[in-house]
Coordinates of N, CA and C in Angstrom, one line a residue:
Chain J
X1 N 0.8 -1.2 0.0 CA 0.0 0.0 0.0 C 0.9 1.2 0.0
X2 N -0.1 2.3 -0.9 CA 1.3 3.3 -0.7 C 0.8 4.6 -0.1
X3 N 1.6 4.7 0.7 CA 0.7 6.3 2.1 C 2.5 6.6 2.2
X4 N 1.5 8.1 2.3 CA 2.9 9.2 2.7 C 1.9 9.6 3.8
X5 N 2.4 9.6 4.8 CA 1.5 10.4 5.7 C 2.3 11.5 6.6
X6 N 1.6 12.8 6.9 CA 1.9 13.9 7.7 C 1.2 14.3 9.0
X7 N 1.4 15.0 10.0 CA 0.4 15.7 10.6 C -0.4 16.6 10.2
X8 N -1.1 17.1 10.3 CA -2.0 17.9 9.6 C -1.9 19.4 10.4
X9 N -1.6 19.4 11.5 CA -1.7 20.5 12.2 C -2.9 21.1 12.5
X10 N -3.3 22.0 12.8 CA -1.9 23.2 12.8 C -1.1 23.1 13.4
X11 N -0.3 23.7 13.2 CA 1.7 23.8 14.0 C 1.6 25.2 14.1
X12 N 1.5 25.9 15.2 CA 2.4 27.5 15.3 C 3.1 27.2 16.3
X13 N 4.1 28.2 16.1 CA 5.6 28.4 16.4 C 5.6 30.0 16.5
X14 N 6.4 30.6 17.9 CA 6.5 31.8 17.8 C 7.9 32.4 16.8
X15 N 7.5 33.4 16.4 CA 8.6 33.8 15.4 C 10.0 33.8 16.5
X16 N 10.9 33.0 15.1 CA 12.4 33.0 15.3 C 12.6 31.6 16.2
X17 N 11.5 31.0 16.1 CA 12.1 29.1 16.9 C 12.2 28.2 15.6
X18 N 12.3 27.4 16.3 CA 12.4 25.9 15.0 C 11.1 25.5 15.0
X19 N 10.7 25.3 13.9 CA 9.8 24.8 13.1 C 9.7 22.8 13.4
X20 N 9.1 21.9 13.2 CA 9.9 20.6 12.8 C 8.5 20.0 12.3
X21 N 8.4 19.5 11.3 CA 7.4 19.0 10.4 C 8.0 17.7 10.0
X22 N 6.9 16.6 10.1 CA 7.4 15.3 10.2 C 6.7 14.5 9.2
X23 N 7.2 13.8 8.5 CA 6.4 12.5 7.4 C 7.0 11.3 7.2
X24 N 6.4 10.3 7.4 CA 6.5 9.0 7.1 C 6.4 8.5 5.8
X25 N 6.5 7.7 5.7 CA 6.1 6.6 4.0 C 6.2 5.2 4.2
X26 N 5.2 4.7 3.2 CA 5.3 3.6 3.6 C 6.0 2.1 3.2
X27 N 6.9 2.8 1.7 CA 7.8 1.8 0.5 C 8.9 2.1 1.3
X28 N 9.9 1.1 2.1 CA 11.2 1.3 2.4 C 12.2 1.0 1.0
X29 N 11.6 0.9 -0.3 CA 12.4 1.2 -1.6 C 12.2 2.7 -2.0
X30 N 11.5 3.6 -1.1 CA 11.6 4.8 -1.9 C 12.8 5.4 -2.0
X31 N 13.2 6.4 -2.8 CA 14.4 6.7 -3.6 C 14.6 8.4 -2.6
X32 N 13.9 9.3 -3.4 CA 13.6 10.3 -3.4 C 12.9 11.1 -2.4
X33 N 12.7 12.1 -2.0 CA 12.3 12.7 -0.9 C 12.1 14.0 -1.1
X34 N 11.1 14.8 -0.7 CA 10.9 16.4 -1.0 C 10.3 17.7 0.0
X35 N 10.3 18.3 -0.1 CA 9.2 19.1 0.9 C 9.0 19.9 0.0
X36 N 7.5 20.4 -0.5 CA 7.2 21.8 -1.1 C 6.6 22.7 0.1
X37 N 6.4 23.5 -0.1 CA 5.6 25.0 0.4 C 4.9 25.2 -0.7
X38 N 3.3 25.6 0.2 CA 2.1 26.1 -0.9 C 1.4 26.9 0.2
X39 N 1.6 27.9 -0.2 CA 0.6 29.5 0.1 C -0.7 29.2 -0.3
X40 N -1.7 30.0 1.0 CA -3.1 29.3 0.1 C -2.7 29.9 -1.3
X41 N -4.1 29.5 -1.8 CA -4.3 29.5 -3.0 C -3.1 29.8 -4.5
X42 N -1.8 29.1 -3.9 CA -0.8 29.1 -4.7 C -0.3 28.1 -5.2
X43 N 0.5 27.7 -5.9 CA 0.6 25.7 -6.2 C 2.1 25.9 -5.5
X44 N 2.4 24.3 -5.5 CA 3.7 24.0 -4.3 C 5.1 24.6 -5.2
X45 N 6.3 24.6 -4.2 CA 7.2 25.0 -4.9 C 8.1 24.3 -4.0
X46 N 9.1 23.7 -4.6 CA 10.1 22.9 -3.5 C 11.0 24.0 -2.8
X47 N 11.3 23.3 -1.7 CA 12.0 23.5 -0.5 C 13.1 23.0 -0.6
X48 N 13.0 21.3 -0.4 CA 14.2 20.4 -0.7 C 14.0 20.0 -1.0
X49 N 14.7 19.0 -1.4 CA 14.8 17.2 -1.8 C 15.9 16.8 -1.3
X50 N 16.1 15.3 -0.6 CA 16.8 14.8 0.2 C 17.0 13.4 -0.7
X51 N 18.1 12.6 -1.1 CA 18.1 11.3 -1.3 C 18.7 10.2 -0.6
X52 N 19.8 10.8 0.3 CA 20.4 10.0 1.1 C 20.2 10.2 2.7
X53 N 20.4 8.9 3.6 CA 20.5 9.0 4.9 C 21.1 10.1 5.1
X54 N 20.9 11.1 6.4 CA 21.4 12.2 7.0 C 20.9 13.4 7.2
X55 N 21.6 14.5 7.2 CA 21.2 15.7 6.9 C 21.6 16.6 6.2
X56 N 20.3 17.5 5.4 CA 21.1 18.4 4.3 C 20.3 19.8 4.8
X57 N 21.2 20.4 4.5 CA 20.8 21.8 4.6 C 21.2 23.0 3.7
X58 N 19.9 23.8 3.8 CA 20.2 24.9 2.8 C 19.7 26.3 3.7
X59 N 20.2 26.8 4.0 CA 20.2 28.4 5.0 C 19.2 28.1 5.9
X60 N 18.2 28.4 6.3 CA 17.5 28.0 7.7 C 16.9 26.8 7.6
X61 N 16.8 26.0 6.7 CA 15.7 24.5 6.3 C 16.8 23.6 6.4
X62 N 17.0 22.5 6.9 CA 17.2 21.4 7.2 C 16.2 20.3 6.9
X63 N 16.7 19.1 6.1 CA 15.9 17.8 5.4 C 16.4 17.2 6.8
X64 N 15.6 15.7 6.9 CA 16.3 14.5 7.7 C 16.0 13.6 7.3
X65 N 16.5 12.6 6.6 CA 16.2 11.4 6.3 C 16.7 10.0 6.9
X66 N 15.7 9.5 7.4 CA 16.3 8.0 8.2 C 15.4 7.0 7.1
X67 N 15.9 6.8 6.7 CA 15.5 5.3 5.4 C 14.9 3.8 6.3
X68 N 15.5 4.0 7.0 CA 15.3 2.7 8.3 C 13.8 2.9 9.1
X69 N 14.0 4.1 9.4 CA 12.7 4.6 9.9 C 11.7 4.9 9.2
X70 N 12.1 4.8 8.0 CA 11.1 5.4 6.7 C 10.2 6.7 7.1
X71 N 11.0 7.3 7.8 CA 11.4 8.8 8.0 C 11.7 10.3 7.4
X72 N 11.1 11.0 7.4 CA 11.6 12.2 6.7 C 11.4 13.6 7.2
X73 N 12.0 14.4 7.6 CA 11.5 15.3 8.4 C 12.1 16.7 7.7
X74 N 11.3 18.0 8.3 CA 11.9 19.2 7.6 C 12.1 20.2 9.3
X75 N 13.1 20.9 8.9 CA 13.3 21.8 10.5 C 13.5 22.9 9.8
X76 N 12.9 23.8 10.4 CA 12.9 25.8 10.4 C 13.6 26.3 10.6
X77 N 14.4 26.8 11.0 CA 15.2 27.4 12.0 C 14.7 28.8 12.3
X78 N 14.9 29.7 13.0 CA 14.9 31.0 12.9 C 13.6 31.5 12.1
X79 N 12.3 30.9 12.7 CA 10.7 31.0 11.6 C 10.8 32.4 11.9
X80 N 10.0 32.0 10.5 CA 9.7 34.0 10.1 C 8.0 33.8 9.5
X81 N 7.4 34.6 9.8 CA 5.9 34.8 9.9 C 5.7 34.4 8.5
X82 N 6.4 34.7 7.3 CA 6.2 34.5 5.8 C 6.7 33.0 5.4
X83 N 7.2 32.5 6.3 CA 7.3 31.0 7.0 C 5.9 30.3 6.7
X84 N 5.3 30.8 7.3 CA 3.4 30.6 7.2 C 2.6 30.1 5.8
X85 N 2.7 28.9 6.1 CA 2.2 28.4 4.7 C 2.0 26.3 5.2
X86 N 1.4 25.8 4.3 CA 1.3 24.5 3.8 C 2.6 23.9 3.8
X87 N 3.0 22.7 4.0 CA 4.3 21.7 3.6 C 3.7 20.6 3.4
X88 N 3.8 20.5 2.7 CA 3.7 18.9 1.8 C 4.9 18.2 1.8
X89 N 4.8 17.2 2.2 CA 5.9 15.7 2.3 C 5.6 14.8 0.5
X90 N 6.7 14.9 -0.5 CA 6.4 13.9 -1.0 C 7.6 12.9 -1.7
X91 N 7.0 11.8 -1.9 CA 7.8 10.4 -2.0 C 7.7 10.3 -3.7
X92 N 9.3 9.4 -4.0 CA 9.2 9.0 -5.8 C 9.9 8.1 -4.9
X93 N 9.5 7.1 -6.6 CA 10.5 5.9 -6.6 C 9.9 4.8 -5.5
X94 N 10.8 3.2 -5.8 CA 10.4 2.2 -5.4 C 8.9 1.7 -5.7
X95 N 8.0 1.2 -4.9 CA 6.7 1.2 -5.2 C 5.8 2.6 -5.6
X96 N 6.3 3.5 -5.5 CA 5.9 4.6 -6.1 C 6.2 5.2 -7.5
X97 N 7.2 4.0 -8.0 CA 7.5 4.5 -9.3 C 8.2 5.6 -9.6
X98 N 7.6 6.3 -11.2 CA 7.8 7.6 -11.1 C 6.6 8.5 -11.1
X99 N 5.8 8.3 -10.0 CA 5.2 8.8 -9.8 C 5.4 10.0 -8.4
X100 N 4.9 11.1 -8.2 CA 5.3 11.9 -6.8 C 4.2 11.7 -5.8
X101 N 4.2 10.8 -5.0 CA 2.8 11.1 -3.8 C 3.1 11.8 -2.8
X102 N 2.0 12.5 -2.4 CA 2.2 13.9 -1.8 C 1.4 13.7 -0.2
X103 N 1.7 13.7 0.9 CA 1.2 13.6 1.8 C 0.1 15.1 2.0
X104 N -0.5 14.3 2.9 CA -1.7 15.8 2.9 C -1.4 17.6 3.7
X105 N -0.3 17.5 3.8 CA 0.4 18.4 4.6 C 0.4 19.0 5.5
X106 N 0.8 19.4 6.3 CA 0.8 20.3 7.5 C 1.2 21.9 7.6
X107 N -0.2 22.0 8.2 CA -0.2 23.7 8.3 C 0.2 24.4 9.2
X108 N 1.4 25.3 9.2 CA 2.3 25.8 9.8 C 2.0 27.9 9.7
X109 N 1.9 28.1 11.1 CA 1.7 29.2 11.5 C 2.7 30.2 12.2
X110 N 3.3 31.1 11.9 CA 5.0 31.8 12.6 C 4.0 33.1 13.5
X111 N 3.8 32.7 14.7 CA 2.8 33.8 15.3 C 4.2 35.0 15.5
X112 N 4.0 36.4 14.9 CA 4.8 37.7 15.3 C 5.2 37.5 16.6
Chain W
X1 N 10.7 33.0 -18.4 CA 10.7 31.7 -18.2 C 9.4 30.7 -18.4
X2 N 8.6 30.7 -18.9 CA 7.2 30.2 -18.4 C 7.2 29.0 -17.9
X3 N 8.3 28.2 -17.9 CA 7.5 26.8 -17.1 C 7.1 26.2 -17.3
X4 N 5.7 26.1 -16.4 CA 4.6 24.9 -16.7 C 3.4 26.1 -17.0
X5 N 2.4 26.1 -17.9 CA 1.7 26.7 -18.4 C 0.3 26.0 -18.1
X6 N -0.4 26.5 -17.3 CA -1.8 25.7 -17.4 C -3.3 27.1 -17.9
X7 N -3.9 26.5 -18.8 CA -5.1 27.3 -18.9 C -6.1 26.6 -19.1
X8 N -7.7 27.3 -18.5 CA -7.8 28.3 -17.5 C -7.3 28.5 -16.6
X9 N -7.4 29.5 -15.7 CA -7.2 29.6 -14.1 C -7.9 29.7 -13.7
X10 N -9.8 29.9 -14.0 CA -10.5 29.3 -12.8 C -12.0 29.2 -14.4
X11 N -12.5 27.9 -13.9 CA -13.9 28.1 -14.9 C -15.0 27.1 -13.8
X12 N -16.1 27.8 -14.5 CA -17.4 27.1 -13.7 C -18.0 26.6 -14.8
X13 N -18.3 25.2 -14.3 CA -19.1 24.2 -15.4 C -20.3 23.8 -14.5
X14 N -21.5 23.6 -15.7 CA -23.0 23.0 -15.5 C -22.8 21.5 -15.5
X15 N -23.6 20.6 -14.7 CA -23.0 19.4 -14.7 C -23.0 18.7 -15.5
X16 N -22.8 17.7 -16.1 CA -22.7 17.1 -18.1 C -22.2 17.3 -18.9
X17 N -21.3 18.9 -18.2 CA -20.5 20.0 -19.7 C -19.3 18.8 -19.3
X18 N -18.8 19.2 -20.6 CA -17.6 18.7 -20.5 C -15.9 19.9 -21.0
X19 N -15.4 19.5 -20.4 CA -13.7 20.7 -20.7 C -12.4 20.1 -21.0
X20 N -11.7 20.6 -21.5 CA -10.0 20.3 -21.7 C -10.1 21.4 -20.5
X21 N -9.0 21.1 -19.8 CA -7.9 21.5 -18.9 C -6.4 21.4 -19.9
X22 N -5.8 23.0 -20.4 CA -5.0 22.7 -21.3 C -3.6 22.5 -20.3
X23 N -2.4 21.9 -20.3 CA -0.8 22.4 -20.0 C 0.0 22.0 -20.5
X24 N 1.1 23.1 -20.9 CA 2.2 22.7 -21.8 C 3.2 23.3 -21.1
X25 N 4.6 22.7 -20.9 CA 5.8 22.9 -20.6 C 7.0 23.2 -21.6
X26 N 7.8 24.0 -21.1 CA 8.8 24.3 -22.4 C 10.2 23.9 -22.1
X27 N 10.5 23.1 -20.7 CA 11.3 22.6 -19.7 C 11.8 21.1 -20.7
X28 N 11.3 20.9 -21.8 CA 11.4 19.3 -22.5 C 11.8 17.9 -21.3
X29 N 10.6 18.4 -20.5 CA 10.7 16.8 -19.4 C 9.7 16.5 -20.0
X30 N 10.2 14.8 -20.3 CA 9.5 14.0 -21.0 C 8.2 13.4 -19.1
X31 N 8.7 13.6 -18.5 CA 7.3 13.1 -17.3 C 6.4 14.2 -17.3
X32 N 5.2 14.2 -17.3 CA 4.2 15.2 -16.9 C 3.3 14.5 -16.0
X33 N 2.6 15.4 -15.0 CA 1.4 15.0 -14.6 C 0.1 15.8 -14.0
X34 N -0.6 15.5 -13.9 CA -2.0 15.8 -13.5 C -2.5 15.5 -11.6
X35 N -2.5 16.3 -10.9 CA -3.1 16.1 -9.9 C -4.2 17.1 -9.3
X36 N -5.0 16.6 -8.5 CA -6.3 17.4 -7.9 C -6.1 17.4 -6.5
X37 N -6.7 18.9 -5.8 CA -6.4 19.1 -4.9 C -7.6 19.8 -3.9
X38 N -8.3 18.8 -3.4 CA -9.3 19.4 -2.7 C -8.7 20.4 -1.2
X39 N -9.5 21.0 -1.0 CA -9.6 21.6 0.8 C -9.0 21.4 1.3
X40 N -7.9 21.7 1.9 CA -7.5 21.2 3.2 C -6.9 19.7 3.1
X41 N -6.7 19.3 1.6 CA -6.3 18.0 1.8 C -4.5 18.1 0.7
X42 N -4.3 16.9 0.2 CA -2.4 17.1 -0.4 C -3.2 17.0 -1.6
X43 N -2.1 16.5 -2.9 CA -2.5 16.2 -3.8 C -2.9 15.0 -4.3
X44 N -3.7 14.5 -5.0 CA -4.5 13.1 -5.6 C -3.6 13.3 -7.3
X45 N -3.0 12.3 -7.1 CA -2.2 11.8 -8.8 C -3.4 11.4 -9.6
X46 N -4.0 11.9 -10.5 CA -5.0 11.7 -11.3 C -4.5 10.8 -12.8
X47 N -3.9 10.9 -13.7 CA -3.0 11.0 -14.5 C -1.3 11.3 -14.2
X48 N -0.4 10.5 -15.2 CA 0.8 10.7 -15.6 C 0.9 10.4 -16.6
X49 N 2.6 10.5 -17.3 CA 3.0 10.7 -18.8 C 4.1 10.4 -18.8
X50 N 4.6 9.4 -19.3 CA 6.1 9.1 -19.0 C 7.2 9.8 -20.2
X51 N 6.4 10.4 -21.1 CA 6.6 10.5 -22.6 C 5.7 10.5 -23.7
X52 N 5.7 11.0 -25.0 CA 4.8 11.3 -25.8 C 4.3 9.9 -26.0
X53 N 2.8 9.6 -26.2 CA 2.1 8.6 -26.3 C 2.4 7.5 -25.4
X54 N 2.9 7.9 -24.3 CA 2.5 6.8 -23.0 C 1.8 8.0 -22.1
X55 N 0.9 6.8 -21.6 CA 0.0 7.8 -20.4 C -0.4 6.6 -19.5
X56 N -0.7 6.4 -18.3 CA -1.3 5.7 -17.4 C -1.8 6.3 -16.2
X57 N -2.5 5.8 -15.3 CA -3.8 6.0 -14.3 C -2.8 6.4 -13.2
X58 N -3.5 7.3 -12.1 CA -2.8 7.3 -11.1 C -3.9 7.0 -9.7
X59 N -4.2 7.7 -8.9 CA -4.8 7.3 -8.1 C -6.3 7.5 -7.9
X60 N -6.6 8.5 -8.8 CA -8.1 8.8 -8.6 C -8.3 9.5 -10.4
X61 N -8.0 8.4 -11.6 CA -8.5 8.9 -12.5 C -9.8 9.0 -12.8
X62 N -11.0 8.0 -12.3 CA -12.2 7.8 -12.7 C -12.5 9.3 -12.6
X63 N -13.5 9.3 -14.3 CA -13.9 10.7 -14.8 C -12.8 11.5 -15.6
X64 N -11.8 10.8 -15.3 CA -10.7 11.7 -16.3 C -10.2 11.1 -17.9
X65 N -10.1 12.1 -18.2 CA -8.9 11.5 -19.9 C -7.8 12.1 -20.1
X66 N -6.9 11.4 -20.8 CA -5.8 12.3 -21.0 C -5.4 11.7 -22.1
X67 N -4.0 12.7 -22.9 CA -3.3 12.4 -24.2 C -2.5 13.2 -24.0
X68 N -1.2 12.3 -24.9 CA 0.4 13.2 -24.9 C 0.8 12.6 -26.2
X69 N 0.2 13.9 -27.2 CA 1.0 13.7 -28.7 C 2.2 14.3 -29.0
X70 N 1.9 15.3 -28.2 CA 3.9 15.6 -28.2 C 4.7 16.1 -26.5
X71 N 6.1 16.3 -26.4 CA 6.4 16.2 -25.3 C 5.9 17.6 -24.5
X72 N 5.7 18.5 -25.3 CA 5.1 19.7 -24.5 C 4.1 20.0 -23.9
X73 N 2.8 19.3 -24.0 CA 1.5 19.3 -24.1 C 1.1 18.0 -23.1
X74 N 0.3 18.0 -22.5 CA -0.8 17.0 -21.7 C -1.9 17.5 -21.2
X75 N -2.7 17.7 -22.2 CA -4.3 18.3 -21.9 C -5.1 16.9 -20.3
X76 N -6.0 17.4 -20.1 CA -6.5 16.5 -19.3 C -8.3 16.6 -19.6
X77 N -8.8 15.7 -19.7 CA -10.4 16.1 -20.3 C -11.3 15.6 -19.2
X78 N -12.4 16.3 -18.9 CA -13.3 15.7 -18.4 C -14.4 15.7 -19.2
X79 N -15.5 14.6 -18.9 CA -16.2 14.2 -20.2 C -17.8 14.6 -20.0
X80 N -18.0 14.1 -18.9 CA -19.1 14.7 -18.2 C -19.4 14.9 -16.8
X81 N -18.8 16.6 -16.5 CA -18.4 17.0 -15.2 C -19.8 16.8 -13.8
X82 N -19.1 16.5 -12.8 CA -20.0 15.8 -11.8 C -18.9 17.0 -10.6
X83 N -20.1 17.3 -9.7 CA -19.6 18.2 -8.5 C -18.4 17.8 -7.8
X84 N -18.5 16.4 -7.5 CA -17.6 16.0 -7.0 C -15.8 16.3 -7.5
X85 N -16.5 16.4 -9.0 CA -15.0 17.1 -9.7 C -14.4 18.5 -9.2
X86 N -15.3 19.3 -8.6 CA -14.7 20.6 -7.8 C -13.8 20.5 -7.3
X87 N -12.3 21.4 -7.8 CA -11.6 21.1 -7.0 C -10.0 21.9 -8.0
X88 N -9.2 22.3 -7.3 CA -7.8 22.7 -7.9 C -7.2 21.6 -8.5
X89 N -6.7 22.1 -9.8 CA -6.1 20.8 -10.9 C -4.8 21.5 -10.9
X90 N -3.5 20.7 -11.0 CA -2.5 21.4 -11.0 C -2.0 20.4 -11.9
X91 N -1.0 20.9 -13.0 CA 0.0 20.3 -14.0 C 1.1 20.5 -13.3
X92 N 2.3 19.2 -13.3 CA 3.8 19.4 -13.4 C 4.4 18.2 -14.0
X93 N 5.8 18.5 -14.0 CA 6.3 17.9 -15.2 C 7.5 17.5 -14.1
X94 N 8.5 16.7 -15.0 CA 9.9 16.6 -14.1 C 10.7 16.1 -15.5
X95 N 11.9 16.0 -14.8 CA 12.8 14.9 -15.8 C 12.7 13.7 -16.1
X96 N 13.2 13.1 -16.6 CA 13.0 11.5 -16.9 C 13.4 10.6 -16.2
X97 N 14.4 10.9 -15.3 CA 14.9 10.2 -14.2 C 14.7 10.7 -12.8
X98 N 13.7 10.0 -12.4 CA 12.8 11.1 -10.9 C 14.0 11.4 -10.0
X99 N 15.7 10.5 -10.3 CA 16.3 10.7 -9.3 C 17.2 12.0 -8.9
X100 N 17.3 13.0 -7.9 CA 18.0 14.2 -8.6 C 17.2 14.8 -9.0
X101 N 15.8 15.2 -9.3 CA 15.5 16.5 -9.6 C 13.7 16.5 -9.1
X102 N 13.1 17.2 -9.2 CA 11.9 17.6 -9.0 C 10.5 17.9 -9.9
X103 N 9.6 18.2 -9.3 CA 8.0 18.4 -10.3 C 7.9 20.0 -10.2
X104 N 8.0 20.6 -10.8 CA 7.6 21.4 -11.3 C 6.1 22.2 -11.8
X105 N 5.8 22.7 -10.8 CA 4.2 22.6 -11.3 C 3.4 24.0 -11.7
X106 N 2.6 23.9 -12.6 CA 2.0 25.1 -12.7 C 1.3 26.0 -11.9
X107 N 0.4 27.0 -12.5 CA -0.5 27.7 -11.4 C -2.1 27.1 -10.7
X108 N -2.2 26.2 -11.2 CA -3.4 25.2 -11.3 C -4.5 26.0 -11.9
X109 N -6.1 25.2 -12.6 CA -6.8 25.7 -12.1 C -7.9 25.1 -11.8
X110 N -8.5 26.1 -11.1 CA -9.8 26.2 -9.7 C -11.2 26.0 -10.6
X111 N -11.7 25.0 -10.9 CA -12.5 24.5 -11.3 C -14.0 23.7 -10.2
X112 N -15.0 24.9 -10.3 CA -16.1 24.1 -9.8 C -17.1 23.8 -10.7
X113 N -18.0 23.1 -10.2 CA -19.0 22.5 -10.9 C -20.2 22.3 -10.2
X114 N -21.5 22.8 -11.0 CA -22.7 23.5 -10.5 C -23.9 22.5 -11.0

């Protein structure tokens, strides 16, 4: 069966803490890994993409991937109110093909 | 840059009407795809495209069609629109090897049905 699953939130966070947004999957052959951001009424735009065990980071966002745990997490650092938006967790590869399934996301709030 | 190109951006249909949902990319990824995005929920893979004249089902195509005569283009049709179809349609595309890169997606559009 194939589930990407998230919390759904809401998540607020006072501005300038860590954020930490969490997703599972359920193919331990999945390949690929992503986080988008989607503003209401805007379509998603990637954040990251992660492929291997560890951590990657790009200026305040940090990926985490545990393969073992079929695991995948995103961290904020330093939230900023424009921070404030949708994250979607999504999976490629393995039983997912090439196809992208997208967890239902969690809604994240940076209160001033 | 244009991207992923989807038109309309928002239309209202009577129920029975039927529509193309047009999108074309200028990015030459041969993957495209089609997903729907209700309320408060992620996206539903409706359709994909692996390449011109391959197309297959994804997780909720019942009510949908699709074609890919050339790599730029993957219209998506509905035949005879049912309420249930309300809902944000978004096109994106990727490269041919999902590994290393990402979907790319348009502006969607916001389609209800009356």
């Amino acid at each position: 069966q194939k589930e990407v699953e998230q919390n759904s939130g809401p998540l607020s966070v006072p501005e300038g803490a860590i954020a930490s947004l969490n997703c599972t999957y359920s193919d331990r052959g999945s390949q690929s890994f992503f986080w988008y951001r989607q503003y209401s009424g805007k379509s998603p735009e990637l954040i990251m993409s992660i492929y291997s065990n560890g951590d990657k980071e790009d200026g305040r966002f940090t990926a985490q991937l545990n393969k073992a745990s079929q695991y995948v997490s995103l961290l904020i650092r330093d939230s900023q109110p424009s921070d404030s938006a949708t994250y979607l967790c999504a999976v490629n590869g393995g039983m997912f093909g090439n196809q992208f399934y997208f967890g239902t996301g969690t809604s994240l709030t940076v209160i001033p | 840059n244009a991207g992923v190109t989807q038109t309309p951006k928002f239309r209202i249909l009577k129920i029975g009407q039927s529509m193309t949902l047009q999108c074309a990319q200028d990015m030459n990824h041969n993957y495209m795809y089609w997903y729907r995005q209700d309320p408060g929920m992620g996206l539903k893979l409706i359709y994909y495209s692996v390449g011109a004249g391959i197309t297959d089902k994804g997780e909720v195509p019942n009510g949908y069609n699709v074609s890919r005569s050339t790599t730029e283009d993957f219209p998506l049709r509905l035949e005879l629109a049912a309420p249930s179809q309300t809902s944000v349609y978004f096109c994106a595309s990727s490269y041919s090897t999902p590994m290393n890169t990402e979907a790319f997606f348009g502006q969607g559009t916001r389609l209800t049905v009356v």
